[in-house]
Short mmCIF file of N, CA and C in Angstrom, two decimals:
data_model
loop_
_atom_site.label_atom_id
_atom_site.label_comp_id
_atom_site.label_asym_id
_atom_site.label_seq_id
_atom_site.Cartn_x
_atom_site.Cartn_y
_atom_site.Cartn_z
N MET G 1 14.57 -4.93 17.24
CA MET G 1 12.71 -5.14 17.92
C MET G 1 12.56 -5.00 16.26
N ILE G 2 11.68 -6.10 15.35
CA ILE G 2 11.06 -6.28 14.33
C ILE G 2 9.84 -5.62 14.36
N LYS G 3 10.05 -4.85 13.59
CA LYS G 3 8.58 -3.79 13.58
C LYS G 3 7.70 -4.68 11.90
N SER G 4 6.33 -4.85 12.07
CA SER G 4 5.36 -4.68 11.13
C SER G 4 4.58 -4.06 10.79
N ASP G 5 4.19 -3.95 9.95
CA ASP G 5 2.93 -2.93 9.72
C ASP G 5 1.94 -3.59 9.73
N LYS G 6 0.75 -3.36 9.40
CA LYS G 6 -0.67 -3.35 9.34
C LYS G 6 -0.93 -4.20 7.84
N TRP G 7 -0.24 -3.71 6.67
CA TRP G 7 -0.62 -4.90 5.98
C TRP G 7 0.35 -5.97 5.60
N SER G 8 1.33 -6.28 6.04
CA SER G 8 2.12 -7.39 6.25
C SER G 8 1.45 -8.28 7.12
N ASP G 9 0.61 -8.41 8.13
CA ASP G 9 0.00 -8.52 8.88
C ASP G 9 -0.94 -9.08 8.26
N VAL G 10 -1.85 -8.54 7.78
CA VAL G 10 -2.96 -8.76 7.04
C VAL G 10 -2.68 -9.94 6.35
N ARG G 11 -1.56 -9.78 5.20
CA ARG G 11 -1.00 -10.66 4.38
C ARG G 11 -0.79 -12.10 4.89
N ARG G 12 -0.32 -12.18 6.11
CA ARG G 12 0.14 -13.46 6.97
C ARG G 12 -0.81 -14.20 7.22
N LYS G 13 -2.04 -13.66 7.74
CA LYS G 13 -3.21 -14.41 8.12
C LYS G 13 -4.10 -14.58 7.21
N PRO G 14 -5.02 -15.61 7.25
CA PRO G 14 -5.90 -15.62 6.59
C PRO G 14 -6.91 -14.85 6.82
N SER G 15 -7.37 -13.66 5.60
CA SER G 15 -8.66 -13.08 6.16
C SER G 15 -9.93 -13.27 5.26
N ILE G 16 -10.92 -12.83 5.85
CA ILE G 16 -12.40 -12.86 5.53
C ILE G 16 -12.22 -12.43 3.66
N ARG G 17 -11.73 -11.67 3.74
CA ARG G 17 -11.84 -10.62 2.46
C ARG G 17 -11.03 -11.69 1.43
N ALA G 18 -10.05 -12.40 1.86
CA ALA G 18 -9.60 -13.62 0.65
C ALA G 18 -10.74 -14.42 0.40
N VAL G 19 -11.24 -15.13 1.11
CA VAL G 19 -12.26 -16.10 1.31
C VAL G 19 -13.34 -15.58 0.31
N VAL G 20 -13.81 -14.28 0.56
CA VAL G 20 -14.91 -13.61 -0.22
C VAL G 20 -14.37 -13.64 -1.74
N LEU G 21 -13.01 -13.19 -1.96
CA LEU G 21 -12.80 -13.04 -2.99
C LEU G 21 -12.71 -14.54 -4.11
N PHE G 22 -12.36 -15.15 -3.36
CA PHE G 22 -12.30 -16.80 -3.94
C PHE G 22 -13.79 -17.12 -4.28
N ALA G 23 -14.12 -16.76 -3.26
CA ALA G 23 -15.75 -17.41 -3.08
C ALA G 23 -16.45 -16.80 -4.76
N ILE G 24 -16.11 -15.50 -5.07
CA ILE G 24 -16.48 -14.62 -5.91
C ILE G 24 -16.15 -15.19 -7.38
N ILE G 25 -14.69 -15.35 -7.54
CA ILE G 25 -14.15 -16.25 -8.69
C ILE G 25 -14.92 -17.20 -8.69
N PHE G 26 -15.08 -18.45 -7.86
CA PHE G 26 -15.64 -19.58 -8.03
C PHE G 26 -17.25 -19.30 -8.56
N ALA G 27 -17.87 -18.09 -8.36
CA ALA G 27 -19.16 -17.93 -8.43
C ALA G 27 -19.30 -17.76 -10.12
N ILE G 28 -18.20 -16.85 -10.51
CA ILE G 28 -18.00 -16.40 -11.85
C ILE G 28 -17.88 -17.50 -12.71
N SER G 29 -16.86 -18.49 -12.04
CA SER G 29 -16.50 -19.23 -12.78
C SER G 29 -17.86 -20.42 -12.90
N LEU G 30 -18.77 -20.70 -11.71
CA LEU G 30 -19.79 -21.46 -12.31
C LEU G 30 -21.12 -21.03 -13.44
N LEU G 31 -21.00 -19.37 -13.00
CA LEU G 31 -21.77 -18.80 -13.85
C LEU G 31 -20.97 -19.29 -15.56
N HIS G 32 -20.44 -18.75 -15.80
CA HIS G 32 -19.07 -19.34 -16.88
C HIS G 32 -19.86 -20.96 -17.53
N TYR G 33 -19.92 -21.59 -16.62
CA TYR G 33 -20.01 -23.20 -17.10
C TYR G 33 -21.42 -23.33 -17.09
N GLN G 34 -22.38 -22.72 -16.44
CA GLN G 34 -23.84 -22.76 -16.58
C GLN G 34 -24.08 -21.98 -18.07
N THR G 35 -23.45 -20.83 -18.10
CA THR G 35 -23.90 -19.95 -19.30
C THR G 35 -24.05 -20.66 -20.97
N PRO G 36 -24.96 -20.78 -21.71
CA PRO G 36 -24.65 -21.64 -22.91
C PRO G 36 -23.97 -20.84 -23.57
N THR G 37 -22.97 -21.45 -24.51
CA THR G 37 -22.07 -20.71 -25.38
C THR G 37 -22.93 -19.77 -26.42
N SER G 38 -24.06 -19.83 -26.61
CA SER G 38 -25.11 -19.07 -27.57
C SER G 38 -25.45 -17.67 -26.61
N HIS G 39 -25.38 -17.78 -25.65
CA HIS G 39 -25.02 -16.18 -25.36
C HIS G 39 -23.50 -15.24 -25.43
N THR G 40 -23.38 -14.86 -26.47
CA THR G 40 -21.77 -14.98 -26.86
C THR G 40 -21.60 -13.32 -26.12
N TRP G 41 -22.96 -12.64 -25.76
CA TRP G 41 -22.69 -11.54 -25.20
C TRP G 41 -22.37 -11.68 -23.67
N LEU G 42 -22.78 -12.48 -23.01
CA LEU G 42 -22.61 -13.04 -21.20
C LEU G 42 -21.11 -13.30 -21.18
N HIS G 43 -20.65 -14.19 -22.22
CA HIS G 43 -19.49 -14.71 -22.03
C HIS G 43 -18.03 -13.86 -21.66
N PRO G 44 -18.17 -12.78 -22.47
CA PRO G 44 -17.06 -11.59 -22.49
C PRO G 44 -17.40 -11.06 -21.19
N LEU G 45 -18.66 -10.59 -20.79
CA LEU G 45 -18.76 -10.12 -19.74
C LEU G 45 -18.67 -10.69 -18.01
N LEU G 46 -19.01 -12.10 -18.16
CA LEU G 46 -18.46 -12.67 -17.32
C LEU G 46 -16.65 -13.02 -17.10
N GLN G 47 -15.83 -13.07 -18.18
CA GLN G 47 -14.48 -12.95 -17.85
C GLN G 47 -14.10 -11.53 -17.67
N ARG G 48 -14.69 -10.59 -17.70
CA ARG G 48 -14.19 -9.33 -17.46
C ARG G 48 -14.54 -9.69 -15.91
N ALA G 49 -15.30 -10.27 -15.59
CA ALA G 49 -15.69 -10.10 -14.20
C ALA G 49 -14.79 -10.54 -13.48
N TYR G 50 -13.99 -11.65 -14.22
CA TYR G 50 -12.90 -12.18 -13.15
C TYR G 50 -11.86 -11.24 -12.49
N TYR G 51 -11.71 -9.80 -13.36
CA TYR G 51 -10.40 -9.25 -13.06
C TYR G 51 -11.26 -8.12 -11.88
N VAL G 52 -12.27 -8.00 -11.26
CA VAL G 52 -12.75 -7.45 -9.90
C VAL G 52 -12.26 -7.97 -8.91
N PRO G 53 -12.37 -9.21 -8.43
CA PRO G 53 -11.50 -10.29 -7.54
C PRO G 53 -9.89 -10.13 -7.50
N LEU G 54 -9.55 -10.40 -9.01
CA LEU G 54 -8.11 -10.65 -9.07
C LEU G 54 -7.25 -9.33 -8.89
N LEU G 55 -7.99 -8.13 -9.16
CA LEU G 55 -7.25 -6.89 -8.76
C LEU G 55 -7.32 -6.47 -7.01
N LEU G 56 -8.33 -6.65 -6.89
CA LEU G 56 -8.65 -6.78 -5.74
C LEU G 56 -7.78 -7.83 -4.41
N MET G 57 -7.27 -8.74 -4.88
CA MET G 57 -6.59 -9.41 -4.20
C MET G 57 -4.68 -9.07 -4.30
N ALA G 58 -4.89 -8.66 -5.43
CA ALA G 58 -3.43 -8.11 -5.22
C ALA G 58 -3.37 -6.70 -5.02
N ILE G 59 -4.22 -5.81 -5.02
CA ILE G 59 -4.25 -4.69 -4.12
C ILE G 59 -3.81 -4.49 -2.41
N TRP G 60 -4.70 -5.73 -2.34
CA TRP G 60 -4.72 -6.14 -0.62
C TRP G 60 -3.67 -6.96 -0.16
N TYR G 61 -2.98 -8.33 -1.31
CA TYR G 61 -2.60 -8.97 -0.72
C TYR G 61 -1.15 -8.94 -1.57
N GLY G 62 -0.64 -8.22 -2.37
CA GLY G 62 0.67 -7.83 -2.97
C GLY G 62 0.58 -8.64 -4.13
N TRP G 63 2.00 -8.89 -4.10
CA TRP G 63 1.88 -9.73 -6.01
C TRP G 63 1.82 -11.19 -5.51
N ARG G 64 1.73 -11.85 -4.33
CA ARG G 64 1.91 -13.18 -4.07
C ARG G 64 0.15 -13.01 -4.34
N GLY G 65 -0.61 -12.26 -3.75
CA GLY G 65 -2.04 -12.11 -3.90
C GLY G 65 -2.76 -12.33 -5.42
N GLY G 66 -2.24 -11.51 -6.03
CA GLY G 66 -2.26 -11.13 -7.17
C GLY G 66 -2.24 -12.62 -8.18
N VAL G 67 -1.46 -13.22 -7.94
CA VAL G 67 -0.25 -14.34 -8.76
C VAL G 67 -1.44 -15.49 -8.48
N LEU G 68 -1.46 -15.94 -7.13
CA LEU G 68 -2.61 -16.66 -6.47
C LEU G 68 -3.88 -16.63 -7.09
N ALA G 69 -4.28 -15.23 -7.12
CA ALA G 69 -5.92 -15.24 -7.61
C ALA G 69 -6.26 -15.67 -9.38
N ALA G 70 -4.45 -15.23 -9.85
CA ALA G 70 -4.59 -15.22 -11.34
C ALA G 70 -4.51 -16.67 -11.57
N VAL G 71 -4.19 -17.58 -10.53
CA VAL G 71 -3.72 -19.43 -10.96
C VAL G 71 -5.44 -19.55 -10.85
N VAL G 72 -5.47 -19.24 -9.46
CA VAL G 72 -7.05 -20.07 -9.34
C VAL G 72 -8.12 -19.85 -10.50
N THR G 73 -7.75 -18.42 -10.82
CA THR G 73 -8.87 -18.03 -11.90
C THR G 73 -8.43 -19.00 -13.36
N GLY G 74 -7.19 -18.75 -13.31
CA GLY G 74 -6.98 -19.69 -14.93
C GLY G 74 -7.12 -20.94 -14.78
N ILE G 75 -7.12 -21.91 -13.53
CA ILE G 75 -7.40 -23.42 -13.17
C ILE G 75 -8.80 -23.47 -12.87
N LEU G 76 -9.19 -22.46 -12.79
CA LEU G 76 -10.84 -22.62 -13.30
C LEU G 76 -11.79 -22.33 -14.41
N TYR G 77 -10.98 -21.57 -15.26
CA TYR G 77 -11.50 -21.09 -16.44
C TYR G 77 -10.75 -21.71 -17.21
N ILE G 78 -9.74 -22.59 -17.36
CA ILE G 78 -8.86 -23.26 -18.64
C ILE G 78 -9.93 -24.74 -18.73
N PRO G 79 -10.91 -25.01 -17.96
CA PRO G 79 -11.42 -26.51 -18.55
C PRO G 79 -12.84 -25.80 -19.15
N HIS G 80 -13.19 -24.49 -19.22
CA HIS G 80 -14.41 -23.55 -19.48
C HIS G 80 -14.00 -23.67 -21.10
N ILE G 81 -12.69 -23.34 -21.30
CA ILE G 81 -12.33 -22.56 -22.51
C ILE G 81 -11.67 -24.11 -23.41
N GLN G 82 -11.46 -25.32 -22.72
CA GLN G 82 -11.79 -26.78 -23.44
C GLN G 82 -12.68 -27.23 -24.00
N MET G 83 -14.07 -26.84 -22.31
CA MET G 83 -15.04 -27.51 -23.20
C MET G 83 -16.47 -26.86 -24.25
N ALA G 84 -15.99 -25.44 -23.71
CA ALA G 84 -17.26 -24.88 -24.67
C ALA G 84 -16.37 -23.96 -26.22
N TRP G 85 -15.09 -23.71 -25.94
CA TRP G 85 -14.73 -23.00 -27.27
C TRP G 85 -13.64 -23.59 -28.01
N ARG G 86 -13.54 -25.12 -27.68
CA ARG G 86 -12.49 -25.84 -28.54
C ARG G 86 -12.67 -25.74 -30.29
N MET G 87 -14.05 -25.69 -30.53
CA MET G 87 -14.30 -25.81 -31.62
C MET G 87 -14.45 -24.63 -32.80
N ASN G 88 -14.50 -23.18 -31.97
CA ASN G 88 -14.23 -21.71 -32.21
C ASN G 88 -12.63 -21.39 -32.15
N HIS G 89 -11.96 -21.65 -32.97
CA HIS G 89 -10.40 -21.78 -32.94
C HIS G 89 -9.95 -20.25 -32.76
N GLU G 90 -10.30 -19.13 -33.37
CA GLU G 90 -10.03 -18.09 -32.82
C GLU G 90 -10.47 -17.40 -31.70
N TYR G 91 -11.43 -17.48 -31.06
CA TYR G 91 -12.12 -17.23 -29.85
C TYR G 91 -11.31 -18.32 -28.81
N TYR G 92 -10.98 -19.28 -29.19
CA TYR G 92 -9.96 -20.30 -28.40
C TYR G 92 -8.56 -19.59 -27.93
N ALA G 93 -8.38 -19.38 -29.02
CA ALA G 93 -6.80 -18.53 -28.68
C ALA G 93 -7.09 -17.23 -28.10
N ALA G 94 -7.90 -16.27 -28.04
CA ALA G 94 -8.41 -15.76 -27.38
C ALA G 94 -8.14 -15.87 -26.17
N GLN G 95 -9.11 -16.64 -25.60
CA GLN G 95 -9.42 -17.29 -24.57
C GLN G 95 -8.05 -17.64 -23.79
N TRP G 96 -7.17 -17.98 -24.11
CA TRP G 96 -5.76 -18.48 -23.79
C TRP G 96 -4.96 -17.25 -23.63
N VAL G 97 -4.98 -16.44 -24.09
CA VAL G 97 -4.33 -15.12 -24.06
C VAL G 97 -4.95 -14.41 -22.89
N GLU G 98 -6.46 -14.37 -22.89
CA GLU G 98 -7.29 -14.08 -21.56
C GLU G 98 -6.22 -14.43 -20.24
N VAL G 99 -6.04 -15.85 -20.35
CA VAL G 99 -4.96 -16.62 -19.17
C VAL G 99 -4.14 -15.87 -18.99
N GLY G 100 -3.15 -15.63 -19.85
CA GLY G 100 -2.15 -15.08 -19.65
C GLY G 100 -2.05 -13.44 -19.36
N MET G 101 -2.98 -13.06 -19.44
CA MET G 101 -3.56 -11.61 -18.95
C MET G 101 -3.84 -11.50 -17.92
N PHE G 102 -4.53 -12.77 -17.31
CA PHE G 102 -5.02 -12.54 -15.95
C PHE G 102 -3.45 -12.89 -14.96
N LEU G 103 -2.39 -13.40 -15.40
CA LEU G 103 -1.18 -13.49 -14.53
C LEU G 103 -0.58 -12.20 -14.72
N ILE G 104 -0.86 -11.78 -15.96
CA ILE G 104 0.32 -10.59 -16.04
C ILE G 104 -0.51 -9.55 -15.16
N ILE G 105 -1.84 -8.89 -15.27
CA ILE G 105 -2.66 -7.93 -14.42
C ILE G 105 -1.98 -8.33 -12.69
N GLY G 106 -2.22 -9.40 -12.38
CA GLY G 106 -2.65 -9.91 -10.98
C GLY G 106 -1.05 -9.37 -10.66
N THR G 107 0.31 -10.03 -11.32
CA THR G 107 0.89 -9.66 -11.07
C THR G 107 1.83 -8.36 -10.90
N LEU G 108 1.39 -7.48 -12.14
CA LEU G 108 2.04 -6.40 -12.08
C LEU G 108 0.73 -5.56 -10.96
N THR G 109 -0.44 -5.37 -11.14
CA THR G 109 -1.07 -4.85 -9.90
C THR G 109 -0.49 -4.85 -8.59
N GLY G 110 -0.10 -6.59 -8.30
CA GLY G 110 0.35 -6.73 -6.95
C GLY G 110 1.74 -5.95 -6.60
N VAL G 111 3.06 -6.28 -7.51
CA VAL G 111 3.90 -5.11 -7.62
C VAL G 111 4.02 -3.87 -7.50
N LEU G 112 2.68 -3.40 -7.78
CA LEU G 112 2.46 -1.95 -8.17
C LEU G 112 2.08 -1.73 -6.64
N ALA G 113 1.14 -2.42 -5.88
CA ALA G 113 0.46 -2.27 -4.81
C ALA G 113 1.83 -2.37 -3.51
N ASP G 114 2.40 -3.26 -3.65
CA ASP G 114 3.79 -3.81 -2.74
C ASP G 114 4.70 -2.37 -2.67
N HIS G 115 4.70 -1.58 -4.20
CA HIS G 115 5.86 -0.50 -4.31
C HIS G 115 4.97 0.18 -3.71
N GLU G 116 3.81 0.50 -3.57
CA GLU G 116 2.90 1.95 -2.84
C GLU G 116 3.22 1.84 -1.43
N ARG G 117 3.26 0.02 -0.75
CA ARG G 117 3.06 0.13 0.13
C ARG G 117 3.97 0.36 1.16
N ALA G 118 5.29 -0.16 0.42
CA ALA G 118 6.72 0.01 0.73
C ALA G 118 7.09 1.96 1.01
N GLN G 119 6.53 2.53 -0.08
CA GLN G 119 6.69 4.06 -0.31
C GLN G 119 5.87 4.70 0.97
N ARG G 120 4.58 4.03 1.09
CA ARG G 120 4.27 4.66 2.13
C ARG G 120 4.73 4.31 3.51
N PHE G 121 5.11 3.42 3.71
CA PHE G 121 5.71 3.00 5.00
C PHE G 121 6.86 3.70 5.02
N LYS G 122 8.04 3.82 3.72
CA LYS G 122 9.26 4.94 4.22
C LYS G 122 8.77 6.31 4.53
N ALA G 123 7.64 6.89 3.84
CA ALA G 123 6.98 8.07 4.20
C ALA G 123 6.50 8.44 5.74
N GLU G 124 6.38 7.29 6.05
CA GLU G 124 5.50 7.53 7.53
C GLU G 124 6.81 7.19 8.25
N ARG G 125 7.75 6.63 7.93
CA ARG G 125 9.04 6.38 9.01
C ARG G 125 9.81 7.95 8.72
N MET G 126 9.53 8.35 7.78
CA MET G 126 10.34 9.86 7.33
C MET G 126 9.53 10.62 8.55
N ALA G 127 8.30 10.96 8.00
CA ALA G 127 7.50 11.50 8.79
C ALA G 127 8.24 11.55 10.69
N GLU G 128 8.07 10.39 11.27
CA GLU G 128 8.29 10.10 12.24
C GLU G 128 9.60 10.86 12.93
N GLN G 129 10.60 10.64 11.88
CA GLN G 129 12.31 10.80 12.10
C GLN G 129 12.23 12.21 12.12
N LEU G 130 11.29 12.77 10.99
CA LEU G 130 11.27 14.19 10.93
C LEU G 130 10.75 14.84 12.30
N ALA G 131 9.39 14.58 12.77
CA ALA G 131 8.96 14.96 13.67
C ALA G 131 9.85 14.87 15.41
N LYS G 132 10.79 13.64 15.26
CA LYS G 132 11.38 13.69 16.36
C LYS G 132 12.70 14.64 16.09
N VAL G 133 13.24 15.36 14.69
CA VAL G 133 14.23 15.88 14.46
C VAL G 133 13.54 17.36 14.55
N ASN G 134 12.04 17.66 14.89
CA ASN G 134 11.42 18.68 14.81
C ASN G 134 11.37 19.20 16.22
N VAL G 135 11.29 17.81 17.30
CA VAL G 135 10.79 17.98 18.91
C VAL G 135 12.73 18.69 18.91
N ASP G 136 13.67 17.83 18.67
CA ASP G 136 14.74 18.27 19.09
C ASP G 136 15.11 19.54 18.61
N LEU G 137 14.73 20.00 17.51
CA LEU G 137 14.99 21.27 16.84
C LEU G 137 14.71 22.47 18.20
N GLN G 138 13.33 22.24 18.22
CA GLN G 138 12.52 22.99 19.25
C GLN G 138 12.97 22.94 20.41
N SER G 139 13.84 21.85 21.04
CA SER G 139 14.09 21.90 22.27
C SER G 139 15.12 23.12 22.28
N SER G 140 16.44 22.43 21.15
CA SER G 140 17.34 23.32 21.07
C SER G 140 17.48 24.92 21.04
N PHE G 141 16.33 25.16 20.24
CA PHE G 141 15.73 26.75 20.25
C PHE G 141 15.20 27.44 21.38
N ASP G 142 14.63 26.41 22.50
CA ASP G 142 14.44 27.08 23.61
C ASP G 142 15.26 27.37 24.48
N MET G 143 16.61 26.00 24.29
CA MET G 143 17.44 26.20 25.15
C MET G 143 18.35 27.49 25.08
N LEU G 144 18.42 27.89 23.66
CA LEU G 144 19.52 28.87 22.57
C LEU G 144 18.51 30.25 23.11
N ARG G 145 17.19 30.25 23.25
CA ARG G 145 16.22 31.26 23.63
C ARG G 145 16.84 31.91 24.96
N ARG G 146 16.97 30.65 26.05
CA ARG G 146 17.06 30.78 27.40
C ARG G 146 18.27 31.34 27.46
N ALA G 147 19.53 30.65 26.83
CA ALA G 147 21.09 31.16 27.09
C ALA G 147 20.88 32.50 26.74
N ASP G 148 20.29 33.15 25.64
CA ASP G 148 20.41 34.19 25.08
C ASP G 148 19.59 35.44 26.44
N ARG G 149 18.81 34.83 26.68
CA ARG G 149 17.97 35.95 27.87
C ARG G 149 19.45 35.85 29.29
N LEU G 150 19.58 34.79 29.49
CA LEU G 150 20.63 34.55 30.62
C LEU G 150 21.93 35.71 30.46
N SER G 151 22.52 35.63 29.12
CA SER G 151 23.62 36.02 28.39
C SER G 151 22.87 37.73 28.61
N ALA G 152 21.65 38.26 28.57
CA ALA G 152 21.38 39.71 28.44
C ALA G 152 21.14 40.15 29.35
N MET G 153 20.73 39.19 30.79
CA MET G 153 20.71 39.60 32.13
C MET G 153 22.15 39.56 32.75
N GLY G 154 23.25 38.41 32.27
CA GLY G 154 24.38 38.91 32.60
C GLY G 154 24.78 40.10 32.48
N GLU G 155 24.88 40.74 31.10
CA GLU G 155 25.33 41.80 30.67
C GLU G 155 24.85 43.27 31.05
N LEU G 156 23.85 43.01 31.61
CA LEU G 156 22.76 43.98 32.71
C LEU G 156 23.43 43.99 34.04
N ALA G 157 23.77 42.77 34.46
CA ALA G 157 24.23 42.67 35.46
C ALA G 157 25.71 43.22 35.44
N ALA G 158 26.40 43.09 34.78
CA ALA G 158 27.52 43.49 34.79
C ALA G 158 27.93 44.91 34.75
N GLY G 159 27.13 45.55 33.51
CA GLY G 159 26.99 46.84 33.61
C GLY G 159 26.11 47.78 34.73
N LEU G 160 25.24 47.05 35.63
CA LEU G 160 24.57 47.77 36.57
C LEU G 160 25.91 47.67 37.52
N ALA G 161 26.53 46.55 37.75
CA ALA G 161 27.89 46.68 38.65
C ALA G 161 28.89 47.80 38.40
N HIS G 162 28.85 47.89 36.94
CA HIS G 162 30.14 48.73 37.22
C HIS G 162 29.52 50.16 36.95
N GLU G 163 27.91 50.74 36.86
CA GLU G 163 27.08 51.88 37.26
C GLU G 163 27.50 51.98 38.66
N ILE G 164 27.65 51.09 39.43
CA ILE G 164 27.22 51.07 40.86
C ILE G 164 28.85 51.13 41.54
N ARG G 165 29.48 50.67 40.98
CA ARG G 165 30.81 50.66 41.28
C ARG G 165 31.54 52.08 41.10
N ASN G 166 30.93 52.80 40.05
CA ASN G 166 32.08 54.11 39.72
C ASN G 166 31.42 54.94 41.09
N PRO G 167 30.80 55.05 41.32
CA PRO G 167 30.08 56.05 42.58
C PRO G 167 30.55 55.44 43.44
N LEU G 168 30.98 54.62 43.82
CA LEU G 168 31.27 53.60 45.18
C LEU G 168 32.63 54.01 45.66
N GLY G 169 33.13 54.19 43.86
CA GLY G 169 35.16 54.26 44.05
C GLY G 169 35.43 55.96 44.21
N ALA G 170 34.07 56.80 43.92
CA ALA G 170 34.50 58.08 44.32
C ALA G 170 33.84 58.28 45.72
N ILE G 171 33.28 57.45 46.05
CA ILE G 171 32.59 57.77 47.67
C ILE G 171 34.03 57.32 48.39
N ASP G 172 34.66 55.96 48.00
CA ASP G 172 35.75 55.46 48.85
C ASP G 172 36.74 56.50 48.27
N GLY G 173 37.03 57.07 47.21
CA GLY G 173 37.96 58.04 47.32
C GLY G 173 38.23 59.56 48.24
N ALA G 174 36.68 60.09 48.36
CA ALA G 174 36.66 60.62 49.06
C ALA G 174 36.34 60.40 50.33
N VAL G 175 36.36 59.29 51.08
CA VAL G 175 36.72 58.95 52.47
C VAL G 175 37.82 58.84 52.44
#
């Protein structure tokens, strides 16, 4: 029997969350393209806004989701770099580094999320096994307690039989 957890089910089927996150990435890209380069304070802000859906994709869908979101983000952001920042060489180079950071952050966060999910699944499995062992131990303890009571009753019956047999033996001898 193949057991699946809810996280793997979420990753397999398309989710409204993924659609919303990609829509947010597209919206940020659209804002990037619509914002004039003279608004130098707004472009870094929009650039950092990419990290929110990127991180959420990585957390919810693991490393595959993080890489996919980073690739989509990079594909949407690279033309903006080419069109808007080609003349400013230092900023242009920094933007390419930022695209690399999208991939690194998406992958690393996804790997960590997958690892955490696996650890949680392992802990849940261990808790189920411990609960089963606890039930078995409790059952064994109850059986041991019952056996101890039966043993005590047997000893009491043997002692009582001995005490009854002594006077009967004396009566039998006297008769």
